[in-house]
């Protein structure tokens, strides 16, 4: 599930305490849940990086290190359609499939 106000490049985080899901665009290892204020570790609780909020596409980057996630996020935030298409071809979506758009 992608929050409606998510943008390409945002990391979707799920709070382990209350279950709230929100887009996180920061670069810190911990994020504060806007619902309950709990400080959760982004890498452990992320659901993926938003590729296309309109199409509801997340890429699964849980297995990649912090530098790869930052590079992906920065590239996606630049709104380059070709870059997004390349990401969708190279990285699996959360459903395990590859997606072109």
CSV table of N, CA and C in Angstrom, one decimal:
chain,number,residue,atom,x,y,z
A,1,UNK,N,0.8,-1.2,0.0
A,1,UNK,CA,0.0,0.0,0.0
A,1,UNK,C,0.9,1.2,0.0
A,2,UNK,N,0.6,2.1,-1.0
A,2,UNK,CA,1.4,3.4,-1.0
A,2,UNK,C,0.5,4.5,-0.5
A,3,UNK,N,1.0,5.3,0.5
A,3,UNK,CA,0.2,6.4,0.9
A,3,UNK,C,-0.1,7.4,-0.2
A,4,UNK,N,-1.3,8.0,-0.2
A,4,UNK,CA,-1.7,8.9,-1.4
A,4,UNK,C,-0.8,10.1,-1.6
A,5,UNK,N,-0.1,10.5,-0.6
A,5,UNK,CA,0.8,11.7,-0.8
A,5,UNK,C,2.2,11.4,-1.0
A,6,UNK,N,2.5,10.1,-1.4
A,6,UNK,CA,3.9,9.7,-1.6
A,6,UNK,C,4.3,10.2,-3.0
A,7,UNK,N,5.7,10.4,-3.1
A,7,UNK,CA,6.3,10.9,-4.3
A,7,UNK,C,7.3,9.9,-4.8
A,8,UNK,N,7.7,9.9,-6.1
A,8,UNK,CA,8.8,9.0,-6.5
A,8,UNK,C,10.0,9.2,-5.7
A,9,UNK,N,10.7,8.1,-5.3
A,9,UNK,CA,11.9,8.2,-4.5
A,9,UNK,C,11.7,8.1,-3.0
A,10,UNK,N,10.4,8.3,-2.5
A,10,UNK,CA,10.1,8.2,-1.1
A,10,UNK,C,10.2,6.7,-0.6
A,11,UNK,N,10.7,6.5,0.6
A,11,UNK,CA,10.7,5.2,1.2
A,11,UNK,C,9.4,5.1,2.0
A,12,UNK,N,8.7,4.0,1.8
A,12,UNK,CA,7.5,3.7,2.5
A,12,UNK,C,7.9,3.0,3.8
A,13,UNK,N,7.5,3.5,4.9
A,13,UNK,CA,7.9,3.0,6.2
A,13,UNK,C,6.6,2.5,6.9
A,14,UNK,N,6.7,1.4,7.6
A,14,UNK,CA,5.6,0.9,8.4
A,14,UNK,C,6.0,0.9,9.9
A,15,UNK,N,5.2,1.6,10.7
A,15,UNK,CA,5.6,1.7,12.1
A,15,UNK,C,5.3,0.3,12.8
A,16,UNK,N,6.3,-0.3,13.4
A,16,UNK,CA,6.1,-1.6,14.1
A,16,UNK,C,5.2,-1.5,15.3
A,17,UNK,N,5.1,-0.3,15.9
A,17,UNK,CA,4.3,-0.2,17.1
A,17,UNK,C,2.8,-0.1,16.8
A,18,UNK,N,2.4,0.9,15.9
A,18,UNK,CA,1.0,1.1,15.6
A,18,UNK,C,0.5,0.7,14.2
A,19,UNK,N,1.5,0.3,13.3
A,19,UNK,CA,1.1,-0.2,12.0
A,19,UNK,C,0.8,1.0,11.0
A,20,UNK,N,1.1,2.2,11.4
A,20,UNK,CA,0.9,3.3,10.5
A,20,UNK,C,1.9,3.3,9.3
A,21,UNK,N,1.5,3.5,8.1
A,21,UNK,CA,2.3,3.5,6.9
A,21,UNK,C,2.4,4.9,6.4
A,22,UNK,N,3.7,5.4,6.1
A,22,UNK,CA,3.8,6.7,5.6
A,22,UNK,C,5.1,6.8,4.7
A,23,UNK,N,5.1,7.8,3.8
A,23,UNK,CA,6.3,8.0,2.9
A,23,UNK,C,7.3,8.8,3.7
A,24,UNK,N,8.6,8.3,3.6
A,24,UNK,CA,9.7,9.0,4.3
A,24,UNK,C,10.7,9.4,3.3
A,25,UNK,N,11.0,10.7,3.2
A,25,UNK,CA,11.9,11.2,2.2
A,25,UNK,C,13.2,11.6,2.8
A,26,UNK,N,13.4,11.4,4.0
A,26,UNK,CA,14.7,11.7,4.7
A,26,UNK,C,15.8,10.7,4.4
A,27,UNK,N,17.0,11.0,5.0
A,27,UNK,CA,18.1,10.1,4.8
A,27,UNK,C,18.6,9.5,6.1
A,28,UNK,N,17.9,9.7,7.2
A,28,UNK,CA,18.4,9.2,8.5
A,28,UNK,C,18.0,7.7,8.6
A,29,UNK,N,18.7,7.0,9.5
A,29,UNK,CA,18.5,5.6,9.7
A,29,UNK,C,17.2,5.4,10.6
A,30,UNK,N,16.8,6.4,11.3
A,30,UNK,CA,15.6,6.3,12.1
A,30,UNK,C,14.6,7.4,11.7
A,31,UNK,N,13.3,7.0,11.7
A,31,UNK,CA,12.2,8.0,11.3
A,31,UNK,C,11.2,8.0,12.4
A,32,UNK,N,10.6,9.1,12.7
A,32,UNK,CA,9.6,9.3,13.7
A,32,UNK,C,8.2,9.1,13.1
A,33,UNK,N,7.5,8.2,13.6
A,33,UNK,CA,6.1,7.9,13.1
A,33,UNK,C,5.2,9.1,13.3
A,34,UNK,N,4.6,9.6,12.3
A,34,UNK,CA,3.7,10.8,12.4
A,34,UNK,C,2.5,10.5,13.3
A,35,UNK,N,2.1,9.3,13.4
A,35,UNK,CA,0.9,8.9,14.2
A,35,UNK,C,1.1,8.8,15.7
A,36,UNK,N,2.2,8.0,16.0
A,36,UNK,CA,2.4,7.8,17.5
A,36,UNK,C,3.7,8.3,18.0
A,37,UNK,N,4.6,8.9,17.2
A,37,UNK,CA,5.9,9.4,17.6
A,37,UNK,C,7.0,8.4,17.9
A,38,UNK,N,6.7,7.1,17.6
A,38,UNK,CA,7.7,6.1,17.8
A,38,UNK,C,8.9,6.3,16.8
A,39,UNK,N,10.1,6.1,17.3
A,39,UNK,CA,11.3,6.2,16.5
A,39,UNK,C,11.6,4.8,16.0
A,40,UNK,N,11.4,4.6,14.7
A,40,UNK,CA,11.6,3.3,14.2
A,40,UNK,C,12.8,3.3,13.2
A,41,UNK,N,13.4,2.2,13.1
A,41,UNK,CA,14.6,2.0,12.2
A,41,UNK,C,14.0,1.8,10.7
A,42,UNK,N,14.5,2.7,9.8
A,42,UNK,CA,13.9,2.7,8.5
A,42,UNK,C,14.3,1.4,7.7
A,43,UNK,N,15.5,1.0,7.8
A,43,UNK,CA,15.9,-0.2,7.0
A,43,UNK,C,15.2,-1.5,7.5
A,44,UNK,N,14.8,-1.6,8.7
A,44,UNK,CA,14.1,-2.8,9.2
A,44,UNK,C,12.6,-2.7,8.9
A,45,UNK,N,12.1,-1.5,8.8
A,45,UNK,CA,10.6,-1.3,8.7
A,45,UNK,C,10.1,-0.8,7.3
A,46,UNK,N,11.1,-0.6,6.4
A,46,UNK,CA,10.6,-0.1,5.1
A,46,UNK,C,9.9,-1.2,4.3
A,47,UNK,N,9.0,-0.7,3.4
A,47,UNK,CA,8.2,-1.6,2.6
A,47,UNK,C,8.7,-1.5,1.1
A,48,UNK,N,9.6,-0.6,0.9
A,48,UNK,CA,10.1,-0.4,-0.5
A,48,UNK,C,10.3,1.1,-0.8
A,49,UNK,N,10.7,1.4,-2.0
A,49,UNK,CA,10.9,2.8,-2.5
A,49,UNK,C,9.8,3.0,-3.6
A,50,UNK,N,9.2,4.1,-3.5
A,50,UNK,CA,8.1,4.4,-4.5
A,50,UNK,C,8.7,4.7,-5.9
A,51,UNK,N,8.3,4.0,-6.9
A,51,UNK,CA,8.7,4.2,-8.3
A,51,UNK,C,7.6,5.1,-8.9
A,52,UNK,N,6.4,4.7,-8.8
A,52,UNK,CA,5.3,5.4,-9.5
A,52,UNK,C,4.1,5.3,-8.5
A,53,UNK,N,3.8,6.5,-7.9
A,53,UNK,CA,2.6,6.5,-7.0
A,53,UNK,C,1.3,6.4,-7.7
A,54,UNK,N,1.3,6.9,-9.0
A,54,UNK,CA,0.0,6.8,-9.7
A,54,UNK,C,-0.3,5.3,-10.0
A,55,UNK,N,0.7,4.5,-10.3
A,55,UNK,CA,0.4,3.1,-10.6
A,55,UNK,C,0.6,2.2,-9.4
A,56,UNK,N,0.9,2.8,-8.3
A,56,UNK,CA,1.0,2.0,-7.0
A,56,UNK,C,2.2,1.0,-7.1
A,57,UNK,N,3.3,1.5,-7.6
A,57,UNK,CA,4.5,0.6,-7.8
A,57,UNK,C,5.6,0.9,-6.8
A,58,UNK,N,6.0,-0.1,-6.0
A,58,UNK,CA,7.1,0.0,-5.1
A,58,UNK,C,8.2,-1.0,-5.6
A,59,UNK,N,9.5,-0.6,-5.4
A,59,UNK,CA,10.5,-1.6,-5.7
A,59,UNK,C,11.0,-2.1,-4.4
A,60,UNK,N,11.3,-3.4,-4.4
A,60,UNK,CA,11.8,-4.0,-3.2
A,60,UNK,C,13.3,-3.8,-3.1
A,61,UNK,N,13.7,-3.0,-2.1
A,61,UNK,CA,15.1,-2.7,-1.9
A,61,UNK,C,15.6,-3.1,-0.5
A,62,UNK,N,14.8,-3.9,0.2
A,62,UNK,CA,15.1,-4.3,1.5
A,62,UNK,C,16.5,-5.0,1.6
A,63,UNK,N,16.9,-5.7,0.5
A,63,UNK,CA,18.1,-6.5,0.6
A,63,UNK,C,19.4,-5.7,0.2
A,64,UNK,N,19.2,-4.4,-0.2
A,64,UNK,CA,20.3,-3.6,-0.6
A,64,UNK,C,20.8,-2.7,0.5
A,65,UNK,N,22.1,-2.3,0.5
A,65,UNK,CA,22.6,-1.4,1.5
A,65,UNK,C,22.1,0.0,1.4
A,66,UNK,N,22.4,0.8,2.4
A,66,UNK,CA,22.0,2.2,2.6
A,66,UNK,C,22.4,3.0,1.4
A,67,UNK,N,23.6,2.9,0.9
A,67,UNK,CA,24.1,3.7,-0.2
A,67,UNK,C,23.3,3.4,-1.5
A,68,UNK,N,22.9,2.2,-1.8
A,68,UNK,CA,22.1,1.8,-2.9
A,68,UNK,C,20.8,2.4,-2.8
A,69,UNK,N,20.2,2.3,-1.6
A,69,UNK,CA,18.8,2.9,-1.4
A,69,UNK,C,18.9,4.4,-1.6
A,70,UNK,N,19.9,5.1,-1.1
A,70,UNK,CA,20.0,6.6,-1.3
A,70,UNK,C,20.2,6.9,-2.8
A,71,UNK,N,21.0,6.2,-3.5
A,71,UNK,CA,21.2,6.4,-4.9
A,71,UNK,C,19.9,6.2,-5.7
A,72,UNK,N,19.2,5.2,-5.4
A,72,UNK,CA,17.9,4.9,-6.1
A,72,UNK,C,16.9,6.1,-5.8
A,73,UNK,N,16.8,6.4,-4.5
A,73,UNK,CA,15.9,7.5,-4.1
A,73,UNK,C,16.2,8.8,-4.8
A,74,UNK,N,17.5,9.2,-4.8
A,74,UNK,CA,17.8,10.5,-5.4
A,74,UNK,C,17.5,10.4,-6.9
A,75,UNK,N,17.8,9.3,-7.6
A,75,UNK,CA,17.5,9.2,-9.0
A,75,UNK,C,16.0,9.3,-9.3
A,76,UNK,N,15.2,8.7,-8.5
A,76,UNK,CA,13.8,8.7,-8.7
A,76,UNK,C,13.2,10.1,-8.4
A,77,UNK,N,13.8,10.8,-7.5
A,77,UNK,CA,13.2,12.1,-7.2
A,77,UNK,C,13.5,13.1,-8.3
A,78,UNK,N,14.4,12.8,-9.2
A,78,UNK,CA,14.7,13.7,-10.3
A,78,UNK,C,13.7,13.7,-11.4
A,79,UNK,N,12.7,12.9,-11.3
A,79,UNK,CA,11.6,12.8,-12.2
A,79,UNK,C,12.0,12.4,-13.6
A,80,UNK,N,13.0,11.7,-13.8
A,80,UNK,CA,13.5,11.2,-15.1
A,80,UNK,C,12.8,9.9,-15.4
A,81,UNK,N,11.9,10.0,-16.4
A,81,UNK,CA,11.0,8.8,-16.8
A,81,UNK,C,11.9,7.6,-17.2
A,82,UNK,N,13.0,7.9,-17.9
A,82,UNK,CA,13.8,6.8,-18.4
A,82,UNK,C,14.5,6.1,-17.2
A,83,UNK,N,14.9,6.9,-16.2
A,83,UNK,CA,15.5,6.3,-15.1
A,83,UNK,C,14.5,5.4,-14.3
A,84,UNK,N,13.3,5.9,-14.2
A,84,UNK,CA,12.3,5.1,-13.5
A,84,UNK,C,12.0,3.8,-14.3
A,85,UNK,N,12.0,3.9,-15.6
A,85,UNK,CA,11.7,2.7,-16.4
A,85,UNK,C,12.9,1.7,-16.2
A,86,UNK,N,14.1,2.2,-16.1
A,86,UNK,CA,15.3,1.4,-15.9
A,86,UNK,C,15.3,0.7,-14.5
A,87,UNK,N,14.8,1.5,-13.5
A,87,UNK,CA,14.7,0.9,-12.2
A,87,UNK,C,13.7,-0.2,-12.2
A,88,UNK,N,12.5,0.0,-12.8
A,88,UNK,CA,11.5,-1.0,-12.9
A,88,UNK,C,11.9,-2.3,-13.6
A,89,UNK,N,12.9,-2.1,-14.5
A,89,UNK,CA,13.4,-3.3,-15.2
A,89,UNK,C,14.4,-4.1,-14.4
A,90,UNK,N,15.2,-3.4,-13.7
A,90,UNK,CA,16.3,-4.0,-13.0
A,90,UNK,C,15.9,-4.5,-11.6
A,91,UNK,N,15.1,-3.8,-10.9
A,91,UNK,CA,14.7,-4.2,-9.5
A,91,UNK,C,13.3,-4.8,-9.5
A,92,UNK,N,13.1,-5.9,-8.7
A,92,UNK,CA,11.8,-6.5,-8.6
A,92,UNK,C,10.9,-5.6,-7.8
A,93,UNK,N,9.6,-5.6,-8.1
A,93,UNK,CA,8.6,-4.9,-7.4
A,93,UNK,C,8.3,-5.7,-6.1
A,94,UNK,N,7.5,-5.2,-5.2
A,94,UNK,CA,7.2,-5.9,-3.9
A,94,UNK,C,6.5,-7.2,-4.2
A,95,UNK,N,5.8,-7.3,-5.3
A,95,UNK,CA,5.1,-8.6,-5.6
A,95,UNK,C,6.0,-9.6,-6.2
A,96,UNK,N,7.3,-9.2,-6.4
A,96,UNK,CA,8.3,-10.2,-7.0
A,96,UNK,C,8.3,-10.2,-8.5
A,97,UNK,N,7.5,-9.3,-9.1
A,97,UNK,CA,7.5,-9.3,-10.6
A,97,UNK,C,8.3,-8.1,-11.0
A,98,UNK,N,8.6,-8.1,-12.3
A,98,UNK,CA,9.3,-6.9,-12.9
A,98,UNK,C,8.2,-6.1,-13.6
A,99,UNK,N,8.3,-4.8,-13.6
A,99,UNK,CA,7.2,-4.0,-14.1
A,99,UNK,C,7.8,-2.9,-15.1
A,100,UNK,N,7.1,-2.7,-16.2
A,100,UNK,CA,7.5,-1.6,-17.1
A,100,UNK,C,6.3,-0.7,-17.1
A,101,UNK,N,6.5,0.6,-17.3
A,101,UNK,CA,5.5,1.6,-17.4
A,101,UNK,C,5.9,2.7,-18.3
